[in-house]
């Protein structure tokens, strides 16, 4: 059986190779042989995630014609990649991309920072901001006032509180997507929603198509569920989704589920336009794939001139193809573990029935708090405060990183909570390791890829601003200097920092 899960055509690979920026060589540096340049180009595409791991490469003769070199040159490049662990081959099955053994995904960078580390460590690991007060306190007070009638019940609502289900359905209907409460299930955060969806549709060994890069915690959740992840490379920059590539993967790999974050994608910040959304839905419907649309970032536009496209589920209002996931955790507060699923009523019934063997239900008090926010207008005011915080932090972090690390490359997203940064040719894993020693915590690029891709990247969330952003960038620059010099950074103790 072939080990590849997608394929890259010769013309497509040639375009990707041509798009790589030529970096000037230093004085006295000789150009590498043609085969070495080709091998390095393919290796870089794999490490950056622009060519997925486990993607079948074109035959030697096809690629030679597309990149205008001899077949011998391509054969030598493939052999070099095999020797380095970036290519695997088998007679009759072809050659497919890989990542060398001994490059495990970094284990640190996204877990909450321990309380004892506060004051000495700047945490750029979690893309989460403090609660938008006074709205959290007001919501909890409002929930307490509504609690007494529910306290006289069993408190077990596997589908969610009827009032909150109706309110969420009403919010979708107000955006032009007619929705009944029977199409809504309230969950314990977006992670709880996606876990339930994966267990219902996925099953151990099922293929799930994911963006490459994608949200690290979701990728890990899917791995632990036994899924076979099929990465689909994002288009370059913030231009969003390569729909032709998605269509090809959905047709060839036939995944049971496809997971996308179309609104201010985590980690890149890209925003899919309406045409991309429509075509993704059409491609999923044609392939018989369930398209899971994660909308947790959908209300976090930061620039006034952003024109938000219609939601993905607007192109499948009945919910027969698109299963939508929403959450209060990013737009409001990570401690508010309330999420929801919008899908066809039969899907919701199946999810609710399966919940009896999982978490039974979501805490009533938190559901009442979110319902209070939705019903009083507090949600809109709290989210606007969240946007102001994120906008100020984004601008401060961008300025600081550009000043301290001018060789690092990124595009500034118009929304979301994260910068996706190419770290000037440095190893993201090494930066994460050394960063913790100099007092800044940052997740490396491979956390957001499949099988070790994106080694040259780090993700920087908009969680700090002002003087803290300046200090974070300075510590990242110190870590970068250590990595460049080949040192360990062990002798640089983090300074205590008080905002």
CSV table of C-alpha atoms in Angstrom, one decimal:
chain,number,residue,atom,x,y,z
A,1,UNK,CA,0.0,0.0,0.0
A,2,UNK,CA,1.3,3.5,-0.9
A,3,UNK,CA,2.5,5.6,2.0
A,4,UNK,CA,1.6,9.0,0.4
A,5,UNK,CA,-1.7,10.7,1.2
A,6,UNK,CA,-1.6,13.5,-1.4
A,7,UNK,CA,0.3,14.4,-4.6
A,8,UNK,CA,2.2,17.4,-6.0
A,9,UNK,CA,2.2,17.7,-9.8
A,10,UNK,CA,5.3,18.6,-11.7
A,11,UNK,CA,4.0,22.0,-12.9
A,12,UNK,CA,2.8,22.9,-9.3
A,13,UNK,CA,6.2,21.9,-7.8
A,14,UNK,CA,8.0,24.0,-10.4
A,15,UNK,CA,5.9,27.0,-9.5
A,16,UNK,CA,6.6,26.6,-5.8
A,17,UNK,CA,10.3,26.2,-6.5
A,18,UNK,CA,10.3,29.4,-8.6
A,19,UNK,CA,8.5,31.3,-5.9
A,20,UNK,CA,11.3,30.8,-3.4
A,21,UNK,CA,13.1,34.1,-2.8
A,22,UNK,CA,16.7,34.1,-4.0
A,23,UNK,CA,18.9,35.2,-1.1
A,24,UNK,CA,22.2,36.8,-2.0
A,25,UNK,CA,25.2,34.7,-1.4
A,26,UNK,CA,28.0,36.0,0.8
A,27,UNK,CA,31.4,37.1,-0.7
A,28,UNK,CA,33.3,34.2,-2.1
A,29,UNK,CA,30.3,31.8,-1.9
A,30,UNK,CA,30.0,29.4,-4.8
A,31,UNK,CA,26.7,28.4,-6.2
A,32,UNK,CA,25.8,24.8,-5.3
A,33,UNK,CA,25.5,22.1,-8.0
A,34,UNK,CA,22.1,22.0,-9.8
A,35,UNK,CA,21.1,18.8,-8.1
A,36,UNK,CA,22.0,20.3,-4.7
A,37,UNK,CA,20.0,23.5,-5.3
A,38,UNK,CA,17.0,21.4,-6.4
A,39,UNK,CA,17.2,19.2,-3.3
A,40,UNK,CA,17.6,22.2,-1.0
A,41,UNK,CA,14.6,23.8,-2.7
A,42,UNK,CA,12.3,20.8,-2.2
A,43,UNK,CA,13.6,20.3,1.4
A,44,UNK,CA,12.8,24.0,2.2
A,45,UNK,CA,9.3,23.6,0.8
A,46,UNK,CA,8.7,20.6,3.0
A,47,UNK,CA,10.1,22.3,6.1
A,48,UNK,CA,7.9,25.4,5.4
A,49,UNK,CA,4.9,23.3,4.9
A,50,UNK,CA,4.2,24.5,1.4
A,51,UNK,CA,4.7,20.9,0.2
A,52,UNK,CA,3.0,18.6,2.7
A,53,UNK,CA,4.7,15.6,4.4
A,54,UNK,CA,3.6,12.3,2.7
A,55,UNK,CA,3.0,14.1,-0.6
A,56,UNK,CA,3.9,12.1,-3.7
A,57,UNK,CA,6.4,13.9,-5.9
A,58,UNK,CA,6.3,13.8,-9.7
A,59,UNK,CA,8.4,11.2,-11.6
A,60,UNK,CA,11.9,12.2,-12.4
A,61,UNK,CA,11.3,12.8,-16.1
A,62,UNK,CA,8.2,14.9,-15.5
A,63,UNK,CA,9.9,17.2,-13.0
A,64,UNK,CA,13.0,17.5,-15.2
A,65,UNK,CA,10.9,18.9,-18.0
A,66,UNK,CA,9.0,21.3,-15.7
A,67,UNK,CA,12.2,22.8,-14.1
A,68,UNK,CA,14.3,22.6,-17.3
A,69,UNK,CA,17.1,20.4,-15.9
A,70,UNK,CA,18.3,16.9,-16.9
A,71,UNK,CA,16.7,13.8,-15.6
A,72,UNK,CA,20.1,12.9,-14.0
A,73,UNK,CA,19.9,16.1,-12.0
A,74,UNK,CA,16.5,15.3,-10.6
A,75,UNK,CA,17.6,11.7,-9.9
A,76,UNK,CA,20.6,13.0,-7.9
A,77,UNK,CA,18.4,15.5,-6.0
A,78,UNK,CA,15.9,12.8,-5.1
A,79,UNK,CA,18.8,10.5,-4.0
A,80,UNK,CA,20.2,13.3,-1.8
A,81,UNK,CA,16.8,13.9,-0.2
A,82,UNK,CA,16.4,10.2,0.5
A,83,UNK,CA,19.9,10.1,2.1
A,84,UNK,CA,18.8,13.0,4.4
A,85,UNK,CA,15.5,11.5,5.3
A,86,UNK,CA,13.3,14.0,3.4
A,87,UNK,CA,12.1,11.5,0.8
A,88,UNK,CA,11.0,7.9,0.8
A,89,UNK,CA,10.5,5.7,-2.2
A,90,UNK,CA,9.3,2.2,-3.1
A,91,UNK,CA,9.3,0.6,-6.5
A,92,UNK,CA,5.8,0.8,-8.1
A,93,UNK,CA,4.6,3.4,-5.5
A,94,UNK,CA,6.8,6.3,-6.4
A,95,UNK,CA,8.5,8.8,-4.0
A,96,UNK,CA,6.9,10.9,-1.3
A,97,UNK,CA,8.1,13.6,1.1
A,98,UNK,CA,9.1,12.8,4.7
A,99,UNK,CA,10.8,14.4,7.7
A,100,UNK,CA,13.9,12.7,9.1
A,101,UNK,CA,13.7,10.5,12.1
A,102,UNK,CA,14.8,12.1,15.3
A,103,UNK,CA,12.9,15.4,14.7
A,104,UNK,CA,10.0,15.0,17.1
A,105,UNK,CA,7.4,17.7,17.5
A,106,UNK,CA,8.4,20.1,20.3
A,107,UNK,CA,6.5,19.3,23.5
A,108,UNK,CA,6.4,22.7,25.0
A,109,UNK,CA,5.0,26.1,24.2
A,110,UNK,CA,1.1,25.9,24.2
A,111,UNK,CA,0.4,24.7,27.8
A,112,UNK,CA,-0.7,27.4,30.2
A,113,UNK,CA,2.2,29.0,32.0
A,114,UNK,CA,2.6,27.8,35.6
A,115,UNK,CA,1.7,30.5,38.2
A,116,UNK,CA,5.1,30.3,39.8
A,117,UNK,CA,6.7,31.5,36.5
A,118,UNK,CA,4.8,34.7,36.4
A,119,UNK,CA,7.1,37.7,36.8
A,120,UNK,CA,10.2,36.0,35.3
A,121,UNK,CA,8.7,34.6,32.0
A,122,UNK,CA,6.9,36.4,29.2
A,123,UNK,CA,4.3,33.9,27.9
A,124,UNK,CA,3.8,33.9,24.2
A,125,UNK,CA,2.6,30.4,24.2
A,126,UNK,CA,-1.1,30.7,24.6
A,127,UNK,CA,-3.2,32.9,22.3
A,128,UNK,CA,-5.5,34.1,25.1
A,129,UNK,CA,-6.1,37.5,26.7
A,130,UNK,CA,-7.3,38.4,30.2
A,131,UNK,CA,-11.0,38.6,30.8
A,132,UNK,CA,-12.7,41.8,29.4
A,133,UNK,CA,-13.9,43.2,32.7
A,134,UNK,CA,-16.3,44.3,33.9
A,135,UNK,CA,-18.2,42.0,31.6
A,136,UNK,CA,-17.1,38.7,33.1
A,137,UNK,CA,-18.2,39.8,36.6
A,138,UNK,CA,-21.5,41.2,35.3
A,139,UNK,CA,-22.2,38.0,33.3
A,140,UNK,CA,-21.6,35.8,36.3
A,141,UNK,CA,-23.8,38.0,38.5
A,142,UNK,CA,-26.5,37.8,35.9
A,143,UNK,CA,-26.1,34.0,35.7
A,144,UNK,CA,-26.5,33.7,39.5
A,145,UNK,CA,-29.8,35.6,39.3
A,146,UNK,CA,-31.1,33.2,36.7
A,147,UNK,CA,-29.8,30.1,38.5
A,148,UNK,CA,-32.5,29.3,41.1
A,149,UNK,CA,-35.1,27.7,38.7
A,150,UNK,CA,-32.3,25.4,37.3
A,151,UNK,CA,-31.1,24.5,40.8
A,152,UNK,CA,-34.4,22.6,41.3
A,153,UNK,CA,-33.7,20.4,38.3
A,154,UNK,CA,-31.2,17.5,37.8
A,155,UNK,CA,-28.9,20.0,36.0
A,156,UNK,CA,-28.1,17.5,33.2
A,157,UNK,CA,-28.7,19.1,29.8
A,158,UNK,CA,-26.7,17.0,27.2
A,159,UNK,CA,-27.7,19.3,24.3
A,160,UNK,CA,-27.3,22.5,26.3
A,161,UNK,CA,-29.7,24.8,28.1
A,162,UNK,CA,-32.8,25.3,25.9
A,163,UNK,CA,-32.5,29.1,26.4
A,164,UNK,CA,-28.9,29.2,25.2
A,165,UNK,CA,-29.6,26.9,22.2
A,166,UNK,CA,-32.4,29.1,21.1
A,167,UNK,CA,-30.3,32.2,21.5
A,168,UNK,CA,-27.4,30.8,19.5
A,169,UNK,CA,-29.8,29.7,16.8
A,170,UNK,CA,-31.3,33.2,16.7
A,171,UNK,CA,-27.9,34.7,16.2
A,172,UNK,CA,-27.3,32.5,13.1
A,173,UNK,CA,-30.7,33.4,11.8
A,174,UNK,CA,-30.0,37.1,12.3
A,175,UNK,CA,-27.0,36.7,10.0
A,176,UNK,CA,-29.1,35.3,7.2
A,177,UNK,CA,-28.6,31.6,8.0
A,178,UNK,CA,-32.0,30.2,9.2
A,179,UNK,CA,-31.3,28.0,12.2
A,180,UNK,CA,-33.5,26.1,14.6
A,181,UNK,CA,-32.5,25.3,18.2
A,182,UNK,CA,-32.6,21.6,17.2
A,183,UNK,CA,-29.5,22.4,15.0
A,184,UNK,CA,-27.4,23.5,18.1
A,185,UNK,CA,-25.6,21.6,20.7
A,186,UNK,CA,-23.7,23.4,23.5
A,187,UNK,CA,-20.3,21.9,24.3
A,188,UNK,CA,-17.4,22.4,26.8
A,189,UNK,CA,-15.4,24.8,24.6
A,190,UNK,CA,-14.5,24.4,20.9
A,191,UNK,CA,-12.2,21.5,21.8
A,192,UNK,CA,-15.0,19.6,23.3
A,193,UNK,CA,-17.1,20.2,20.1
A,194,UNK,CA,-14.4,19.0,17.7
A,195,UNK,CA,-13.5,16.0,19.9
A,196,UNK,CA,-17.2,15.0,19.7
A,197,UNK,CA,-17.3,15.5,15.9
A,198,UNK,CA,-14.1,13.5,15.4
A,199,UNK,CA,-15.4,10.6,17.4
A,200,UNK,CA,-18.8,10.6,15.6
A,201,UNK,CA,-17.4,10.9,12.0
A,202,UNK,CA,-13.8,10.0,12.3
A,203,UNK,CA,-13.0,6.8,14.0
A,204,UNK,CA,-9.6,5.3,14.5
A,205,UNK,CA,-7.7,5.2,11.2
A,206,UNK,CA,-10.0,7.6,9.3
A,207,UNK,CA,-8.4,10.3,7.3
A,208,UNK,CA,-8.9,14.0,8.2
A,209,UNK,CA,-7.8,16.7,5.9
A,210,UNK,CA,-6.3,19.7,7.7
A,211,UNK,CA,-4.8,23.0,6.7
A,212,UNK,CA,-1.0,23.1,6.8
A,213,UNK,CA,-0.2,24.8,9.1
A,214,UNK,CA,-3.2,24.4,11.5
A,215,UNK,CA,-4.1,24.9,15.1
A,216,UNK,CA,-1.7,22.8,17.2
A,217,UNK,CA,-4.1,21.6,19.9
A,218,UNK,CA,-6.6,20.4,17.4
A,219,UNK,CA,-4.0,18.5,15.5
A,220,UNK,CA,-2.9,16.8,18.7
A,221,UNK,CA,-6.5,16.0,19.6
A,222,UNK,CA,-7.0,14.3,16.2
A,223,UNK,CA,-3.8,12.3,16.5
A,224,UNK,CA,-4.8,11.0,19.9
A,225,UNK,CA,-8.2,10.0,18.4
A,226,UNK,CA,-6.3,7.8,16.0
A,227,UNK,CA,-6.9,9.9,12.9
A,228,UNK,CA,-4.6,9.9,9.8
A,229,UNK,CA,-3.9,13.6,9.1
A,230,UNK,CA,-3.8,14.7,5.5
A,231,UNK,CA,-2.1,18.1,5.3
A,232,UNK,CA,-3.2,20.6,2.6
A,233,UNK,CA,-0.8,23.5,2.2
A,234,UNK,CA,-2.1,27.0,2.6
A,235,UNK,CA,-1.6,29.5,-0.2
A,236,UNK,CA,1.4,31.9,0.2
A,237,UNK,CA,1.0,34.8,2.6
A,238,UNK,CA,-2.5,35.8,3.8
A,239,UNK,CA,-4.2,35.0,0.5
A,240,UNK,CA,-5.9,32.1,2.2
A,241,UNK,CA,-6.8,28.7,0.6
A,242,UNK,CA,-5.6,27.0,-2.5
A,243,UNK,CA,-9.0,25.6,-3.5
A,244,UNK,CA,-7.6,23.6,-6.4
A,245,UNK,CA,-5.3,21.8,-4.0
A,246,UNK,CA,-8.1,21.2,-1.6
A,247,UNK,CA,-10.3,19.8,-4.4
A,248,UNK,CA,-7.5,17.4,-5.4
A,249,UNK,CA,-6.9,16.2,-1.9
A,250,UNK,CA,-10.5,15.7,-1.2
A,251,UNK,CA,-10.9,13.7,-4.4
A,252,UNK,CA,-7.7,11.6,-4.1
A,253,UNK,CA,-7.5,11.0,-0.4
A,254,UNK,CA,-11.3,10.8,0.3
A,255,UNK,CA,-11.0,12.0,3.9
A,256,UNK,CA,-14.0,11.5,6.1
A,257,UNK,CA,-13.6,15.0,7.7
A,258,UNK,CA,-11.9,18.2,6.6
A,259,UNK,CA,-11.1,20.8,9.3
A,260,UNK,CA,-10.7,24.5,8.4
A,261,UNK,CA,-10.4,27.8,10.2
A,262,UNK,CA,-11.6,30.2,7.5
A,263,UNK,CA,-11.8,33.3,9.8
A,264,UNK,CA,-8.4,34.7,10.8
A,265,UNK,CA,-6.8,31.3,10.6
A,266,UNK,CA,-4.7,30.1,13.5
A,267,UNK,CA,-1.7,30.5,13.2
A,268,UNK,CA,-1.4,32.5,9.9
A,269,UNK,CA,-4.2,35.0,10.4
A,270,UNK,CA,-5.5,34.5,6.9
A,271,UNK,CA,-9.1,35.3,6.0
A,272,UNK,CA,-10.9,33.1,3.3
A,273,UNK,CA,-13.0,35.1,0.9
A,274,UNK,CA,-16.5,34.2,-0.1
A,275,UNK,CA,-15.5,32.5,-3.3
A,276,UNK,CA,-13.0,30.3,-1.5
A,277,UNK,CA,-15.7,29.3,1.1
A,278,UNK,CA,-18.2,28.5,-1.6
A,279,UNK,CA,-15.7,26.3,-3.5
A,280,UNK,CA,-14.6,24.5,-0.3
A,281,UNK,CA,-18.1,23.6,0.5
A,282,UNK,CA,-18.8,22.4,-3.1
A,283,UNK,CA,-15.6,20.3,-3.1
A,284,UNK,CA,-16.5,18.7,0.3
A,285,UNK,CA,-20.0,18.0,-0.9
A,286,UNK,CA,-18.7,16.4,-4.1
A,287,UNK,CA,-16.2,14.2,-2.2
A,288,UNK,CA,-18.7,13.2,0.5
A,289,UNK,CA,-16.5,14.8,3.1
A,290,UNK,CA,-17.8,16.5,6.3
A,291,UNK,CA,-16.4,20.0,6.4
A,292,UNK,CA,-15.8,21.2,9.9
A,293,UNK,CA,-15.7,25.0,10.0
A,294,UNK,CA,-14.0,26.4,13.2
A,295,UNK,CA,-15.4,29.9,13.8
A,296,UNK,CA,-13.7,30.7,17.1
A,297,UNK,CA,-11.9,33.7,15.6
A,298,UNK,CA,-14.8,35.0,13.5
A,299,UNK,CA,-15.6,38.1,15.6
A,300,UNK,CA,-12.0,39.2,16.1
A,301,UNK,CA,-11.5,41.5,13.2
A,302,UNK,CA,-9.1,44.3,14.2
A,303,UNK,CA,-9.1,46.8,11.3
A,304,UNK,CA,-12.0,49.0,10.5
A,305,UNK,CA,-11.8,48.4,6.8
A,306,UNK,CA,-12.2,44.6,7.1
A,307,UNK,CA,-15.2,43.3,5.0
A,308,UNK,CA,-16.2,40.1,6.6
A,309,UNK,CA,-17.4,37.4,4.2
A,310,UNK,CA,-20.5,35.3,4.9
A,311,UNK,CA,-20.0,32.3,7.2
A,312,UNK,CA,-19.0,29.0,5.7
A,313,UNK,CA,-22.3,27.5,6.7
A,314,UNK,CA,-24.1,30.1,4.6
A,315,UNK,CA,-23.2,28.0,1.6
A,316,UNK,CA,-24.8,24.9,3.2
A,317,UNK,CA,-27.6,26.3,5.4
A,318,UNK,CA,-29.2,22.9,6.0
A,319,UNK,CA,-26.0,21.6,7.6
A,320,UNK,CA,-25.8,18.5,5.4
A,321,UNK,CA,-22.1,19.1,4.5
A,322,UNK,CA,-20.8,21.8,6.9
A,323,UNK,CA,-20.6,21.3,10.7
A,324,UNK,CA,-19.9,24.7,12.3
A,325,UNK,CA,-18.0,25.1,15.6
A,326,UNK,CA,-18.2,28.3,17.7
A,327,UNK,CA,-16.9,29.3,21.1
A,328,UNK,CA,-16.8,32.1,23.7
A,329,UNK,CA,-13.2,31.2,24.6
A,330,UNK,CA,-11.3,33.4,22.1
A,331,UNK,CA,-13.7,36.2,21.5
A,332,UNK,CA,-14.5,36.6,25.2
A,333,UNK,CA,-12.3,34.7,27.7
A,334,UNK,CA,-10.4,31.3,27.6
A,335,UNK,CA,-11.8,30.6,31.1
A,336,UNK,CA,-15.3,30.7,29.7
A,337,UNK,CA,-15.4,27.1,28.5
A,338,UNK,CA,-18.6,27.4,26.4
A,339,UNK,CA,-18.6,26.2,22.8
A,340,UNK,CA,-21.3,25.0,20.4
A,341,UNK,CA,-21.9,23.0,17.2
A,342,UNK,CA,-24.3,23.9,14.4
A,343,UNK,CA,-25.3,21.1,12.1
A,344,UNK,CA,-28.3,19.2,10.7
A,345,UNK,CA,-30.7,18.0,13.4
A,346,UNK,CA,-29.9,14.4,12.9
A,347,UNK,CA,-26.2,15.1,13.4
A,348,UNK,CA,-27.0,17.0,16.6
A,349,UNK,CA,-29.1,14.1,17.8
A,350,UNK,CA,-26.2,11.7,17.2
A,351,UNK,CA,-23.7,14.0,19.0
A,352,UNK,CA,-26.0,14.3,22.0
A,353,UNK,CA,-26.6,10.6,22.2
A,354,UNK,CA,-22.8,9.9,22.1
A,355,UNK,CA,-22.3,12.5,24.9
A,356,UNK,CA,-23.7,10.1,27.5
A,357,UNK,CA,-20.4,8.3,27.3
A,358,UNK,CA,-18.2,11.4,27.4
A,359,UNK,CA,-18.8,14.5,29.6
A,360,UNK,CA,-22.6,14.3,29.9
A,361,UNK,CA,-23.1,18.0,29.6
A,362,UNK,CA,-21.7,21.6,30.0
A,363,UNK,CA,-21.7,23.5,33.3
A,364,UNK,CA,-25.1,25.3,33.8
A,365,UNK,CA,-23.7,28.4,35.4
A,366,UNK,CA,-21.3,29.2,32.5
A,367,UNK,CA,-24.1,28.6,30.0
A,368,UNK,CA,-26.3,31.1,31.9
A,369,UNK,CA,-23.4,33.6,31.9
A,370,UNK,CA,-23.0,33.4,28.1
A,371,UNK,CA,-26.8,33.5,27.6
A,372,UNK,CA,-26.8,36.7,29.7
A,373,UNK,CA,-24.1,38.3,27.5
A,374,UNK,CA,-26.0,37.4,24.3
A,375,UNK,CA,-29.4,38.6,25.6
A,376,UNK,CA,-28.3,41.9,27.1
A,377,UNK,CA,-25.9,43.2,24.5
A,378,UNK,CA,-23.0,42.7,26.9
A,379,UNK,CA,-21.4,40.3,24.4
A,380,UNK,CA,-21.0,43.0,21.7
A,381,UNK,CA,-19.5,45.4,24.2
A,382,UNK,CA,-17.1,42.8,25.6
A,383,UNK,CA,-16.0,41.7,22.2
A,384,UNK,CA,-15.3,45.3,21.1
A,385,UNK,CA,-13.1,45.7,24.2
A,386,UNK,CA,-11.4,42.5,23.3
A,387,UNK,CA,-10.7,43.9,19.8
A,388,UNK,CA,-9.2,47.0,21.2
A,389,UNK,CA,-6.9,45.0,23.4
A,390,UNK,CA,-5.8,42.7,20.6
A,391,UNK,CA,-5.3,45.6,18.1
A,392,UNK,CA,-3.1,47.6,20.5
A,393,UNK,CA,-1.1,44.5,21.4
A,394,UNK,CA,-0.7,43.5,17.7
A,395,UNK,CA,0.6,46.9,16.7
A,396,UNK,CA,3.0,47.0,19.7
A,397,UNK,CA,4.3,43.5,19.0
A,398,UNK,CA,4.7,44.2,15.2
A,399,UNK,CA,6.7,47.4,15.9
A,400,UNK,CA,8.9,45.7,18.5
A,401,UNK,CA,9.7,42.6,16.4
A,402,UNK,CA,10.5,44.7,13.3
A,403,UNK,CA,12.9,46.8,15.4
A,404,UNK,CA,14.7,43.9,17.2
A,405,UNK,CA,14.5,41.2,14.5
A,406,UNK,CA,14.5,43.0,11.1
A,407,UNK,CA,15.3,39.8,9.2
A,408,UNK,CA,12.2,38.0,10.5
A,409,UNK,CA,9.4,37.9,8.0
A,410,UNK,CA,5.6,38.1,8.5
A,411,UNK,CA,2.5,39.7,7.1
A,412,UNK,CA,0.3,41.6,9.5
A,413,UNK,CA,-3.2,40.0,9.7
A,414,UNK,CA,-6.3,42.1,9.9
A,415,UNK,CA,-7.8,40.0,12.7
A,416,UNK,CA,-7.3,37.0,15.0
A,417,UNK,CA,-4.7,36.7,17.7
A,418,UNK,CA,-1.5,35.5,16.1
A,419,UNK,CA,1.5,36.4,13.9
A,420,UNK,CA,3.0,33.6,11.8
A,421,UNK,CA,6.7,34.5,11.6
A,422,UNK,CA,9.5,33.1,9.4
A,423,UNK,CA,12.4,33.3,11.8
A,424,UNK,CA,15.2,34.5,9.5
A,425,UNK,CA,16.5,31.0,8.6
A,426,UNK,CA,16.7,29.9,12.3
A,427,UNK,CA,15.2,26.7,13.8
A,428,UNK,CA,11.9,27.4,15.5
A,429,UNK,CA,12.5,24.5,17.8
A,430,UNK,CA,15.8,25.8,18.9
A,431,UNK,CA,14.3,29.3,19.4
A,432,UNK,CA,11.6,27.8,21.6
A,433,UNK,CA,14.2,25.9,23.6
A,434,UNK,CA,16.6,28.8,24.1
A,435,UNK,CA,13.7,31.3,24.5
A,436,UNK,CA,12.6,29.6,27.8
A,437,UNK,CA,16.1,30.0,29.1
A,438,UNK,CA,16.2,33.7,28.4
A,439,UNK,CA,12.7,34.4,29.7
A,440,UNK,CA,10.3,34.2,26.7
A,441,UNK,CA,8.0,31.3,25.9
A,442,UNK,CA,7.1,30.8,22.3
A,443,UNK,CA,5.8,27.8,20.3
A,444,UNK,CA,7.8,26.6,17.4
A,445,UNK,CA,6.4,26.1,13.9
A,446,UNK,CA,6.4,22.3,13.9
A,447,UNK,CA,3.7,22.3,16.5
A,448,UNK,CA,1.4,23.6,13.8
A,449,UNK,CA,2.3,21.2,11.1
A,450,UNK,CA,2.1,17.5,10.4
A,451,UNK,CA,5.3,15.4,10.9
A,452,UNK,CA,7.7,18.2,11.6
A,453,UNK,CA,7.0,20.7,8.9
A,454,UNK,CA,7.5,24.5,9.5
A,455,UNK,CA,10.8,24.2,11.3
A,456,UNK,CA,11.7,27.7,10.3
A,457,UNK,CA,8.7,29.4,11.9
A,458,UNK,CA,7.4,30.5,15.3
A,459,UNK,CA,3.9,31.7,16.3
A,460,UNK,CA,3.6,35.0,18.2
A,461,UNK,CA,0.2,35.8,19.7
A,462,UNK,CA,-1.1,39.3,20.5
A,463,UNK,CA,-1.1,38.6,24.3
A,464,UNK,CA,1.2,41.3,25.4
A,465,UNK,CA,1.6,45.0,24.6
A,466,UNK,CA,3.5,48.2,25.5
A,467,UNK,CA,6.7,47.7,27.4
A,468,UNK,CA,6.1,44.0,27.8
A,469,UNK,CA,6.0,43.6,24.0
A,470,UNK,CA,9.3,45.5,23.8
A,471,UNK,CA,10.9,43.2,26.3
A,472,UNK,CA,9.5,40.1,24.7
A,473,UNK,CA,11.0,41.1,21.3
A,474,UNK,CA,14.3,41.9,23.1
A,475,UNK,CA,14.4,38.4,24.7
A,476,UNK,CA,13.5,36.8,21.3
A,477,UNK,CA,16.4,38.7,19.8
A,478,UNK,CA,18.7,37.4,22.6
A,479,UNK,CA,17.5,33.8,21.9
A,480,UNK,CA,18.1,34.3,18.2
A,481,UNK,CA,21.7,35.4,18.8
A,482,UNK,CA,22.3,32.3,20.9
A,483,UNK,CA,20.8,30.0,18.2
A,484,UNK,CA,22.9,31.8,15.5
A,485,UNK,CA,26.0,31.2,17.5
A,486,UNK,CA,25.2,27.6,18.1
A,487,UNK,CA,25.1,28.1,21.9
A,488,UNK,CA,22.6,26.7,24.4
A,489,UNK,CA,21.6,29.9,26.2
A,490,UNK,CA,22.1,28.2,29.5
A,491,UNK,CA,24.0,31.0,31.1
A,492,UNK,CA,21.4,33.7,30.4
A,493,UNK,CA,19.0,34.0,33.3
A,494,UNK,CA,15.6,35.6,32.6
A,495,UNK,CA,15.1,39.0,34.3
A,496,UNK,CA,12.1,39.6,36.5
A,497,UNK,CA,9.7,41.8,34.6
A,498,UNK,CA,6.7,43.6,36.1
A,499,UNK,CA,4.3,45.2,33.6
